[in-house]
Amino acid sequence: MGHVRFDFCDLEDIRPGLLKCAIGSYGAGTISTHLDQLRKLGSTLNATECARKNAERLATGYEDLVVVLQEPSDIAEDVPYHKMFQSSTALQFVDASLRLAFKGQRCVENTIILDIRPYRSNRVRMQQEEHENQREDEEVYKGFRGIVSLLSPKVFIVCQCQPCGEQQDLTLNFSSSTKASGRIKAYTQQGKKSIRVASFHPMYFVHTDQDAEPLKRIMREYLFDATFIVAANLLVGRRLSGFGLANLRHCASDGPVARCEPNGIRFTYQWVGKDDMASDNLIQMKALNLTSRDKGEEDLEALLNEYRKQNDKGQIPIHSKHGTLHLKRDILDEIGFKIPRLPQQLSPY
């Protein structure tokens, strides 16, 4: 099957819907060829020993998935790994979302986490003059390109939205936005093809005021989780279909929508309904090349077919045992009481 549906009507439907789409795949092996380039960059920038060890440990994991996360920690220069992780809200949320999406089979410890600007935290940058920052940023972006060129993941998850200075190619491929979250596209570098999943930095939803905007706070965290669910399914050759992802994007940005119906107005989370989305038949027609597609879509479908065949042949390890799984806490349980439930009846004109 080339797709799995994710739909929801009410807030309480979202978490179960995401969990149904989770899949416990794990990598066949790790990769280390890129670590020498990371060490070289650390030496060039005179990074501290702690910074280099922490960056190297984060950059070690299964070869099929890479998470690009800007500034995983602002104290990586000074503390050992376990203290850095314990103090990093961003890393803890990435870890929890990996565990949720992959049914506990993946986490920060076995996933390659790359900082697009390694060794260049805001704390380091604030201690330098502007010309020093520009010079070292050029060096670090060059180093990041070199690191990525040595990797061949099936999927990148891009968890950062800041532009990369004047590096237009990096901004295009490794910068995202919340409004693009969950969207996918084929990415080619030096003849090697991958799929890029747009996500965003977890601190975006962490910094959303849960008292002033509790609904957006909840939807943004669910949307972040959903981008990892998208990646988990891509690794076995599946897309997310349905209208759930589109509605999460809209609600995370703008909240519920007032939909005009014949007898009145209904406030709903359904910005997009079944009538607005591609049907399963249309999805299948696209897969069979019965509709027109651009080159990017063709490359994407070719990669998904390849991953699907590998999965069908049993070449992708998938954990099938139903043991105890410690999932991240559900944000709805914590602050959902602050959100008035939408009225089910129509409001007359």
Coordinates of N, CA, C and O in Angstrom, one line a residue, residues 5-6 11 105 160 333 341:
R5 N -3.9 6.7 5.7 CA -4.8 7.9 5.9 C -4.6 8.4 7.3 O -4.5 7.7 8.3
F6 N -4.6 9.8 7.4 CA -4.7 10.5 8.7 C -5.8 11.5 8.6 O -5.7 12.4 7.8
L11 N -10.4 17.5 18.5 CA -9.1 17.5 19.1 C -8.7 16.1 19.6 O -7.6 15.6 19.5
Q105 N 11.4 2.7 18.4 CA 12.6 2.1 17.7 C 13.7 3.2 17.4 O 14.8 2.8 17.2
Q160 N 14.3 23.5 11.0 CA 14.8 24.9 11.2 C 14.2 25.7 10.1 O 14.1 25.3 8.9
D333 N -3.9 16.5 27.2 CA -4.2 16.2 28.5 C -3.8 17.3 29.5 O -4.4 17.4 30.6
R341 N -14.8 23.7 23.8 CA -15.1 22.8 22.7 C -16.0 23.5 21.7 O -16.9 24.3 22.0

